[in-house]
Short mmCIF file of C-alpha atoms and ligand atoms in Angstrom, two decimals:
data_model
loop_
_atom_site.label_atom_id
_atom_site.label_comp_id
_atom_site.label_asym_id
_atom_site.label_seq_id
_atom_site.Cartn_x
_atom_site.Cartn_y
_atom_site.Cartn_z
CA MET A 1 31.02 30.96 -34.04
CA SER A 2 27.68 32.65 -33.85
CA VAL A 3 26.76 34.29 -30.51
CA ARG A 4 23.10 34.21 -29.07
CA ALA A 5 21.25 35.28 -25.99
CA CYS A 6 18.07 34.28 -24.50
CA ASP A 7 16.21 34.35 -21.07
CA LEU A 8 15.65 30.64 -20.67
CA LEU A 9 17.51 27.87 -22.43
CA VAL A 10 16.14 24.38 -22.52
CA VAL A 11 18.45 21.68 -23.46
CA GLY A 12 16.56 18.71 -25.05
CA GLY A 13 13.25 18.71 -27.05
CA GLY A 14 11.68 15.58 -25.56
CA PRO A 15 8.52 15.74 -23.48
CA ALA A 16 10.36 17.19 -20.33
CA GLY A 17 11.92 19.93 -22.47
CA ALA A 18 8.96 20.72 -24.83
CA ALA A 19 6.73 20.96 -21.69
CA ALA A 20 9.13 23.43 -19.93
CA ALA A 21 9.22 25.53 -23.21
CA ILE A 22 5.54 25.65 -23.54
CA ALA A 23 4.97 26.51 -19.92
CA ALA A 24 7.61 29.27 -20.01
CA ARG A 25 5.99 30.95 -23.16
CA ARG A 26 2.66 30.63 -21.71
CA ALA A 27 3.66 32.33 -18.53
CA ALA A 28 5.80 34.86 -19.92
CA PRO A 29 5.60 35.64 -23.72
CA GLU A 30 7.76 38.55 -23.45
CA LEU A 31 10.80 36.44 -22.39
CA GLU A 32 12.93 34.60 -24.94
CA THR A 33 12.92 30.80 -24.63
CA LEU A 34 15.37 28.75 -26.72
CA VAL A 35 15.26 24.91 -27.11
CA LEU A 36 18.31 23.04 -28.30
CA ASP A 37 18.08 19.39 -29.51
CA ARG A 38 20.88 17.47 -30.92
CA GLN A 39 18.71 15.41 -33.15
CA ALA A 40 16.44 16.06 -36.09
CA PHE A 41 12.74 15.71 -35.45
CA PRO A 42 10.71 13.70 -35.84
CA ARG A 43 13.08 11.24 -34.05
CA ASP A 44 12.38 7.86 -32.53
CA LYS A 45 13.11 7.13 -28.77
CA ALA A 46 13.21 3.64 -27.15
CA CYS A 47 10.09 3.76 -25.11
CA GLY A 48 6.81 1.81 -24.29
CA ASP A 49 4.94 4.71 -25.72
CA GLY A 50 2.62 4.56 -22.74
CA LEU A 51 1.13 7.92 -21.87
CA GLY A 52 -0.56 7.42 -18.58
CA PRO A 53 -3.19 9.79 -16.90
CA GLY A 54 -0.45 12.06 -15.59
CA VAL A 55 0.79 12.88 -19.13
CA VAL A 56 -2.97 13.77 -20.16
CA ALA A 57 -3.30 15.91 -17.27
CA ARG A 58 0.03 17.64 -18.06
CA LEU A 59 -1.13 18.17 -21.65
CA ALA A 60 -4.38 19.68 -20.45
CA ASP A 61 -2.32 22.12 -17.92
CA LEU A 62 -0.34 23.26 -21.24
CA GLY A 63 -3.38 23.63 -23.52
CA ALA A 64 -2.04 20.78 -25.65
CA GLY A 65 -4.60 18.18 -25.13
CA ASP A 66 -5.15 17.98 -29.02
CA VAL A 67 -1.84 16.12 -29.21
CA VAL A 68 -3.60 12.92 -28.43
CA ARG A 69 -6.96 13.84 -30.24
CA GLY A 70 -8.18 11.14 -32.27
CA ARG A 71 -6.07 8.35 -30.65
CA ARG A 72 -7.49 5.30 -29.04
CA PRO A 73 -7.92 5.98 -25.42
CA VAL A 74 -6.79 3.17 -22.93
CA GLU A 75 -8.91 2.93 -19.81
CA ARG A 76 -7.98 -0.24 -18.22
CA LEU A 77 -4.80 -1.94 -17.18
CA LYS A 78 -4.04 -5.66 -16.72
CA ILE A 79 -1.51 -7.07 -14.44
CA VAL A 80 -0.41 -10.70 -14.95
CA ALA A 81 1.17 -12.69 -12.11
CA PRO A 82 4.01 -15.35 -12.47
CA SER A 83 1.20 -18.02 -12.07
CA GLY A 84 -0.62 -16.56 -15.20
CA ALA A 85 -3.53 -15.34 -12.81
CA ALA A 86 -4.50 -11.81 -13.75
CA VAL A 87 -6.42 -8.79 -12.55
CA VAL A 88 -7.84 -5.86 -14.56
CA GLY A 89 -8.59 -2.47 -13.16
CA ALA A 90 -9.37 1.07 -14.16
CA LEU A 91 -6.53 3.65 -14.70
CA PRO A 92 -6.31 6.13 -11.85
CA ALA A 93 -7.69 9.66 -12.22
CA ILE A 94 -5.08 12.40 -12.34
CA GLY A 95 -6.53 15.86 -12.86
CA ASP A 96 -9.67 15.34 -14.96
CA SER A 97 -8.32 12.33 -16.75
CA ALA A 98 -8.63 8.63 -16.06
CA ARG A 99 -7.41 7.78 -19.39
CA GLY A 100 -4.09 6.87 -21.18
CA TYR A 101 -2.90 6.63 -24.63
CA VAL A 102 -0.18 4.70 -26.51
CA VAL A 103 1.47 7.04 -29.01
CA PRO A 104 4.74 6.16 -30.75
CA ARG A 105 7.28 8.73 -29.47
CA SER A 106 8.36 9.63 -33.12
CA GLU A 107 4.86 11.14 -33.36
CA PHE A 108 4.18 12.22 -29.85
CA ASP A 109 7.51 14.14 -29.25
CA ASP A 110 7.41 15.72 -32.62
CA ALA A 111 3.92 17.09 -31.98
CA LEU A 112 4.73 18.45 -28.43
CA LEU A 113 7.84 20.04 -29.73
CA SER A 114 5.74 21.64 -32.51
CA ARG A 115 3.45 23.09 -29.91
CA ALA A 116 6.40 24.71 -28.19
CA ARG A 117 7.36 26.12 -31.50
CA ASP A 118 3.70 27.46 -32.04
CA ALA A 119 3.85 28.99 -28.50
CA GLY A 120 6.71 31.06 -29.64
CA ALA A 121 9.71 29.23 -28.36
CA GLN A 122 12.92 29.17 -30.71
CA VAL A 123 13.72 25.59 -31.48
CA LEU A 124 17.11 24.65 -32.90
CA THR A 125 17.33 20.94 -33.69
CA GLU A 126 20.67 19.22 -34.65
CA SER A 127 22.42 21.37 -32.18
CA ARG A 128 24.21 19.63 -29.48
CA LEU A 129 25.16 21.48 -26.18
CA GLU A 130 28.84 20.69 -25.68
CA GLY A 131 30.04 23.08 -22.92
CA LEU A 132 28.82 24.69 -20.00
CA ALA A 133 30.80 27.41 -17.98
CA SER A 134 30.05 28.12 -14.31
CA PRO A 135 26.33 27.41 -13.60
CA ASP A 136 26.39 30.20 -10.88
CA ALA A 137 27.21 32.88 -13.49
CA ASP A 138 24.69 35.30 -14.66
CA PRO A 139 24.20 34.81 -17.58
CA VAL A 140 25.23 31.09 -17.86
CA ARG A 141 27.49 30.58 -21.03
CA VAL A 142 27.10 27.57 -23.04
CA THR A 143 28.57 26.47 -26.38
CA SER A 144 26.72 24.18 -28.92
CA SER A 145 27.60 22.79 -32.34
CA GLY A 146 25.62 21.19 -35.08
CA SER A 147 24.49 21.30 -38.58
CA ASN A 148 24.20 25.21 -38.17
CA GLY A 149 27.85 25.49 -37.02
CA SER A 150 29.07 26.31 -33.63
CA ALA A 151 27.29 28.82 -31.23
CA SER A 152 27.94 30.45 -27.92
CA ILE A 153 24.76 31.10 -26.08
CA GLU A 154 24.15 33.16 -23.03
CA ALA A 155 21.05 32.31 -20.86
CA ARG A 156 19.74 33.69 -17.60
CA ALA A 157 18.36 30.26 -16.68
CA VAL A 158 18.98 26.93 -18.20
CA ILE A 159 16.77 23.81 -17.88
CA ALA A 160 18.54 20.44 -18.62
CA ALA A 161 16.10 18.07 -20.08
CA ASP A 162 18.73 16.26 -22.21
CA GLY A 163 17.78 12.63 -21.11
CA ALA A 164 19.35 9.60 -19.63
CA ARG A 165 22.83 10.42 -20.69
CA SER A 166 22.66 14.11 -20.00
CA ASP A 167 25.58 16.10 -21.10
CA VAL A 168 24.61 18.88 -18.84
CA ARG A 169 24.48 16.48 -15.82
CA ARG A 170 28.11 15.13 -16.55
CA LEU A 171 29.22 18.98 -17.15
CA LEU A 172 27.86 19.78 -13.68
CA GLY A 173 29.85 16.93 -12.28
CA VAL A 174 26.77 15.17 -11.16
CA ALA A 175 27.38 11.34 -11.33
CA TYR A 176 25.06 9.14 -13.23
CA ASN A 177 22.94 6.68 -11.30
CA ASP A 178 24.80 3.50 -10.52
CA SER A 179 23.45 0.15 -11.77
CA ALA A 180 21.28 -0.51 -8.71
CA HIS A 181 19.40 2.62 -9.61
CA THR A 182 19.25 2.01 -13.41
CA GLY A 183 16.99 0.01 -15.51
CA VAL A 184 17.69 -1.30 -19.14
CA ALA A 185 14.74 -2.20 -21.52
CA ILE A 186 13.96 -3.16 -24.99
CA ARG A 187 10.99 -2.30 -26.83
CA ALA A 188 9.44 -3.55 -30.39
CA TYR A 189 6.29 -3.20 -32.46
CA VAL A 190 4.01 -6.04 -33.21
CA GLN A 191 0.93 -6.48 -35.26
CA ARG A 192 -2.14 -8.68 -34.68
CA PRO A 193 -5.55 -8.51 -36.39
CA GLY A 194 -7.91 -7.19 -33.73
CA GLY A 195 -5.23 -5.81 -31.64
CA PHE A 196 -4.96 -6.03 -27.93
CA GLU A 197 -7.59 -5.11 -25.54
CA HIS A 198 -5.75 -3.54 -22.29
CA MET A 199 -2.36 -2.03 -21.34
CA ALA A 200 -0.81 -5.10 -19.61
CA PHE A 201 2.31 -5.63 -17.35
CA TYR A 202 3.46 -9.30 -17.12
CA PHE A 203 5.52 -10.58 -14.15
CA LYS A 204 6.23 -13.94 -15.69
CA ARG A 205 8.10 -16.42 -13.68
CA GLU A 206 10.51 -17.34 -16.55
CA LEU A 207 11.45 -13.66 -16.87
CA LEU A 208 11.77 -12.29 -13.30
CA PRO A 209 13.32 -10.10 -12.09
CA ALA A 210 12.78 -8.66 -15.53
CA TYR A 211 8.95 -8.04 -16.52
CA GLY A 212 7.30 -7.47 -19.87
CA TRP A 213 4.57 -5.23 -21.17
CA ILE A 214 2.05 -4.97 -24.09
CA PHE A 215 0.68 -1.57 -24.85
CA PRO A 216 -2.00 -1.41 -27.63
CA ILE A 217 -1.52 1.46 -30.07
CA ASP A 218 -4.50 0.89 -32.31
CA GLU A 219 -6.91 -1.83 -33.75
CA GLN A 220 -3.81 -3.98 -34.93
CA ALA A 221 -0.42 -2.54 -33.48
CA ALA A 222 1.07 -2.72 -30.03
CA ASN A 223 4.33 -1.65 -28.39
CA VAL A 224 5.88 -4.77 -26.50
CA GLY A 225 8.93 -4.74 -24.25
CA VAL A 226 10.93 -6.06 -21.32
CA MET A 227 12.54 -4.07 -18.63
CA ILE A 228 15.02 -5.35 -15.94
CA ASP A 229 17.35 -3.54 -13.44
CA ALA A 230 20.80 -3.04 -14.86
CA ALA A 231 22.64 -4.78 -11.94
CA ARG A 232 20.38 -7.89 -12.23
CA PHE A 233 20.83 -7.99 -16.03
CA ARG A 234 24.57 -8.12 -15.67
CA ARG A 235 24.01 -11.26 -13.37
CA GLN A 236 21.95 -13.16 -15.76
CA ARG A 237 22.90 -14.59 -19.15
CA ARG A 238 20.18 -13.45 -21.56
CA SER A 239 20.50 -10.47 -23.93
CA LEU A 240 17.61 -8.09 -24.19
CA PRO A 241 16.55 -9.44 -27.54
CA GLU A 242 16.44 -12.91 -25.91
CA LEU A 243 14.49 -11.63 -22.92
CA LEU A 244 11.88 -10.17 -25.40
CA ARG A 245 11.57 -13.47 -27.12
CA GLY A 246 11.25 -15.33 -23.95
CA PHE A 247 8.49 -12.86 -22.89
CA LEU A 248 6.45 -13.17 -26.15
CA GLN A 249 6.74 -17.12 -25.70
CA SER A 250 5.98 -17.22 -21.96
CA SER A 251 2.87 -14.92 -22.44
CA GLY A 252 1.38 -16.83 -25.27
CA HIS A 253 2.36 -14.49 -28.03
CA GLU A 254 5.03 -16.53 -29.64
CA ASN A 255 3.55 -16.00 -33.22
CA LEU A 256 4.18 -12.11 -32.93
CA GLU A 257 6.87 -10.93 -35.10
CA PRO A 258 8.75 -7.94 -33.08
CA ARG A 259 9.98 -5.30 -35.37
CA ARG A 260 12.03 -2.09 -35.00
CA SER A 261 13.28 -3.28 -31.70
CA ARG A 262 15.42 -0.55 -29.86
CA THR A 263 17.15 -0.78 -26.38
CA TYR A 264 18.09 2.09 -23.90
CA MET A 265 18.62 2.69 -20.18
CA LEU A 266 16.30 4.08 -17.54
CA PRO A 267 17.89 6.11 -14.70
CA LEU A 268 15.38 5.31 -11.83
CA ALA A 269 13.82 7.61 -9.27
CA SER A 270 15.07 5.51 -6.51
CA ASP A 271 18.15 7.86 -6.65
CA VAL A 272 17.16 11.36 -7.66
CA PRO A 273 20.18 13.57 -7.73
CA PRO A 274 20.27 17.31 -6.46
CA LEU A 275 18.04 19.13 -8.96
CA VAL A 276 19.31 22.72 -8.78
CA HIS A 277 22.83 23.82 -9.54
CA GLY A 278 23.04 27.62 -9.60
CA ARG A 279 21.04 28.92 -12.52
CA VAL A 280 20.69 25.39 -14.05
CA ALA A 281 17.90 22.78 -13.03
CA LEU A 282 17.80 19.17 -14.10
CA VAL A 283 14.42 17.75 -15.19
CA GLY A 284 13.15 14.36 -16.74
CA ASP A 285 15.51 11.50 -17.29
CA ALA A 286 18.44 13.85 -16.81
CA ALA A 287 17.31 13.95 -13.26
CA SER A 288 16.54 10.34 -13.14
CA MET A 289 12.70 10.86 -12.77
CA ILE A 290 11.58 7.33 -13.73
CA ASN A 291 9.23 5.24 -11.70
CA PRO A 292 11.40 2.34 -10.50
CA PHE A 293 8.40 -0.01 -10.72
CA SER A 294 6.82 0.71 -14.19
CA GLY A 295 9.51 2.45 -16.04
CA GLU A 296 7.24 5.34 -16.61
CA GLY A 297 9.02 8.79 -17.03
CA ILE A 298 7.15 11.08 -19.29
CA ALA A 299 4.53 12.31 -16.76
CA TYR A 300 6.90 13.18 -14.10
CA GLY A 301 9.47 14.78 -16.66
CA MET A 302 6.73 17.05 -17.95
CA ALA A 303 5.48 17.93 -14.46
CA ALA A 304 9.00 18.78 -13.44
CA GLY A 305 9.58 20.73 -16.73
CA ILE A 306 6.49 22.77 -16.27
CA GLU A 307 7.38 23.63 -12.59
CA ALA A 308 10.98 24.40 -13.33
CA ALA A 309 10.14 26.81 -16.21
CA THR A 310 7.26 28.59 -14.23
CA ARG A 311 9.40 29.14 -11.44
CA ALA A 312 12.33 30.47 -13.58
CA VAL A 313 10.21 32.97 -15.68
CA ARG A 314 8.48 34.19 -12.59
CA ALA A 315 11.80 34.87 -11.06
CA LEU A 316 13.35 36.52 -14.21
CA ARG A 317 10.28 38.52 -14.81
CA SER A 318 10.10 39.97 -11.13
CA GLY A 319 13.79 41.00 -11.23
CA ALA A 320 14.24 39.06 -7.83
CA ASP A 321 16.22 36.53 -10.02
CA GLY A 322 19.16 35.61 -7.86
CA ARG A 323 17.98 32.06 -7.88
CA PRO A 324 15.71 31.15 -10.53
CA PHE A 325 14.93 27.58 -9.49
CA GLU A 326 14.63 28.36 -5.69
CA GLY A 327 12.37 25.96 -3.90
CA PHE A 328 12.07 23.62 -7.11
CA ASP A 329 14.17 20.66 -5.67
CA GLY A 330 11.94 20.70 -2.44
CA TRP A 331 8.71 20.84 -4.61
CA PHE A 332 9.68 17.84 -6.57
CA ARG A 333 10.54 15.72 -3.53
CA GLN A 334 7.52 16.73 -1.75
CA ARG A 335 5.24 16.01 -4.81
CA PHE A 336 6.61 12.66 -5.83
CA GLY A 337 9.33 11.44 -3.19
CA GLU A 338 6.92 9.12 -1.25
CA HIS A 339 5.48 7.78 -4.53
CA PHE A 340 8.71 6.71 -5.89
CA GLN A 341 9.81 5.24 -2.52
CA ALA A 342 6.64 3.17 -2.47
CA SER A 343 7.01 2.24 -6.21
CA ALA A 344 10.59 0.97 -5.58
CA ARG A 345 9.55 -1.05 -2.77
CA ALA A 346 6.76 -2.55 -4.69
CA LYS A 347 9.24 -3.50 -7.65
CA ARG A 348 11.40 -5.21 -5.13
CA LEU A 349 8.52 -7.30 -3.92
CA ALA A 350 7.21 -8.07 -7.34
CA GLN A 351 10.58 -9.48 -8.42
CA ARG A 352 9.76 -12.47 -6.21
CA ALA A 353 7.40 -14.79 -7.89
CA TRP A 354 5.54 -16.04 -4.78
CA ILE A 355 5.01 -12.47 -3.51
CA ALA A 356 3.72 -11.36 -6.96
CA ASP A 357 1.40 -14.45 -7.03
CA PHE A 358 0.22 -13.53 -3.57
CA GLY A 359 -0.34 -9.87 -4.50
CA VAL A 360 -2.50 -10.71 -7.64
CA ARG A 361 -4.45 -13.48 -5.86
CA ALA A 362 -5.15 -10.88 -2.93
CA ALA A 363 -6.17 -8.22 -5.43
CA ARG A 364 -8.68 -10.54 -7.23
CA ARG A 365 -10.39 -10.84 -3.79
CA ARG A 366 -9.88 -7.14 -2.77
CA PRO A 367 -10.48 -4.66 -5.62
CA GLU A 368 -8.87 -1.78 -3.43
CA LEU A 369 -5.53 -3.61 -3.96
CA VAL A 370 -5.81 -3.60 -7.73
CA ARG A 371 -6.41 0.23 -7.57
CA GLU A 372 -3.39 0.67 -5.07
CA GLY A 373 -1.20 -1.55 -7.31
CA ILE A 374 -2.17 0.49 -10.54
CA GLU A 375 -1.63 3.68 -8.83
CA LEU A 376 1.83 2.76 -7.96
CA LEU A 377 2.39 1.85 -11.52
CA VAL A 378 0.91 4.47 -13.65
CA GLY A 379 -0.60 6.97 -11.12
CA GLU A 380 0.82 8.92 -8.21
CA GLY A 381 -0.07 6.35 -5.39
CA THR A 382 1.93 6.01 -2.23
CA ALA A 383 -0.23 3.12 -0.69
CA LEU A 384 2.46 0.48 -0.02
CA SER A 385 1.95 0.51 3.71
CA TRP A 386 2.25 -2.31 6.20
CA ARG A 387 -1.54 -2.15 6.28
CA SER A 388 -1.82 -3.04 2.44
CA LEU A 389 0.91 -5.56 2.76
CA ALA A 390 -1.01 -7.26 5.73
CA ARG A 391 -4.10 -7.44 3.30
CA VAL A 392 -2.06 -9.01 0.71
CA LEU A 393 -0.82 -11.73 3.06
CA VAL A 394 -4.42 -12.20 4.54
CA HIS A 395 -6.05 -12.45 1.20
CA GLY A 396 -3.39 -13.63 -1.04
CA ARG A 397 -3.32 -17.43 0.24
CA ALA A 398 -4.19 -19.88 -2.40
C1 FAD B 1 12.42 0.88 -23.34
C2 FAD B 1 11.85 1.94 -22.61
C3 FAD B 1 10.54 2.09 -22.33
C4 FAD B 1 9.96 3.08 -21.87
N1 FAD B 1 8.57 3.11 -21.54
C5 FAD B 1 7.81 4.09 -21.13
C6 FAD B 1 6.40 4.27 -21.20
O1 FAD B 1 5.75 3.43 -21.73
N2 FAD B 1 5.85 5.39 -20.62
C7 FAD B 1 6.75 6.35 -19.95
O2 FAD B 1 6.08 7.35 -19.44
N3 FAD B 1 8.01 6.26 -19.97
C8 FAD B 1 8.64 5.16 -20.50
N4 FAD B 1 9.87 5.21 -20.46
C9 FAD B 1 10.73 6.45 -20.02
C10 FAD B 1 10.70 7.44 -20.94
O3 FAD B 1 11.03 7.09 -22.29
C11 FAD B 1 11.58 8.70 -20.39
O4 FAD B 1 11.23 8.87 -19.11
C12 FAD B 1 11.19 10.03 -21.18
O5 FAD B 1 11.65 9.89 -22.54
C13 FAD B 1 11.99 11.20 -20.61
O6 FAD B 1 11.60 12.34 -21.29
P1 FAD B 1 12.88 13.39 -21.27
O7 FAD B 1 12.30 14.54 -22.15
O8 FAD B 1 13.45 13.66 -20.03
O9 FAD B 1 14.06 12.74 -22.21
P2 FAD B 1 14.07 12.31 -23.72
O10 FAD B 1 12.89 11.79 -24.13
O11 FAD B 1 15.21 11.24 -23.76
O12 FAD B 1 14.69 13.61 -24.45
C14 FAD B 1 15.92 13.97 -24.39
C15 FAD B 1 16.20 14.91 -25.67
O13 FAD B 1 17.56 15.56 -25.30
C16 FAD B 1 18.24 15.58 -26.58
N5 FAD B 1 19.67 15.76 -26.13
C17 FAD B 1 20.50 14.85 -25.39
N6 FAD B 1 21.71 15.33 -25.31
C18 FAD B 1 21.65 16.65 -25.81
C19 FAD B 1 22.61 17.64 -25.98
N7 FAD B 1 23.89 17.59 -25.40
N8 FAD B 1 22.18 18.84 -26.51
C20 FAD B 1 20.92 18.92 -26.96
N9 FAD B 1 19.96 18.03 -27.01
C21 FAD B 1 20.35 16.85 -26.30
C22 FAD B 1 17.89 14.26 -27.23
O14 FAD B 1 18.26 14.27 -28.50
C23 FAD B 1 16.56 14.07 -26.84
O15 FAD B 1 15.64 14.41 -27.72
C24 FAD B 1 10.69 4.26 -21.21
C25 FAD B 1 12.04 4.04 -21.38
C26 FAD B 1 12.60 3.18 -22.13
C27 FAD B 1 14.11 2.98 -22.23
#
């Protein structure tokens, strides 16, 4: 067994982990940052591949805007109601960006992890974290195994960005989300000459409480998929591939041939666990940071990774390093807590066909309601107040 030591260990090289590693290296190049990932990169990940304006803003923060350079920007989002009525609105601005992109995760994650390497992080792929002794000890001792053999690693701080089935979360004894706070989803790729115009969410009556999406990648290809709450999925009879077929039929895309379909789970931010455990912090899907309404998780995971890493290296560098992630949990809840609560409420409402119809009808008459809806889905909006609900009721009548 080999023995290694580092200042910051990042477990998981997805967007949350790669963002953490880049931020750590930029803030403190003299500290050693090590990233472990159990898979070989490039690797696929079940995802809608939608990078909202929040992702674009975080890439800019990291000096990694070139990761999406040359890709086709998406500036508008369409919401289709159960009745078939639709509204289209602009993506919200976050930082300097009011654009999104749709980039297959096999490409996006590989490019971002390469930026972490370029920034000076050590990256060990095909290395799985398997054991973690006391998270309060300094250093924290972990064990890993993989294609390079077994290793014992000592780290002064650990960021766990190891995804929806986080091993670190399990080893810390933090329960996974129950089915009321978990989504399941399927994604596939389709091709159509001429492609698709907007990113679109479909709340089709035939599918509710599941909803579907079509996210255009380029002039031909799109990512399509369906998401549903895990608890409701169990109570209905259709499999995820059947739901996807039903979605394509009900949205007038029955001629599209879905390829490379892949399913996975989404731990939803309606139940975010405690984030800091001694010298270990959970971020990204490992910490259930997925918008309950839209299923978006990349932007929040990157924001959390950047913040956790910046706090940790600042503490390690200053020597006042008793608690490298002090204040991180409060920061995250302050920044996104209200947004996630509003998104969870909007999801519950949109699962009722008549309310979704009302909402889209009202939004066709009141453009500010389109903006508020889109901000809940792919921005950082908190606008699901009684006032906005009252406006939906007043303006949503047929
Ligand atoms: C079908 C579907 C559609 C989605 N659509 C979107 C979308 O369009 N836009 C969006 O923003 N979000 C979407 N999401 C959510 C998004 O995919 C996640 O929020 C995002 O991947 C979280 O990033 P992460 O870095 O936390 O975790 P991940 O991307 O899952 O990365 C975790 C990494 O940790 C590694 N790992 C796991 N265990 C270990 C271990 N023990 N040791 C070492 N490494 C380990 C894995 O190999 C993996 O590379 C979707 C999710 C699903 C399932």
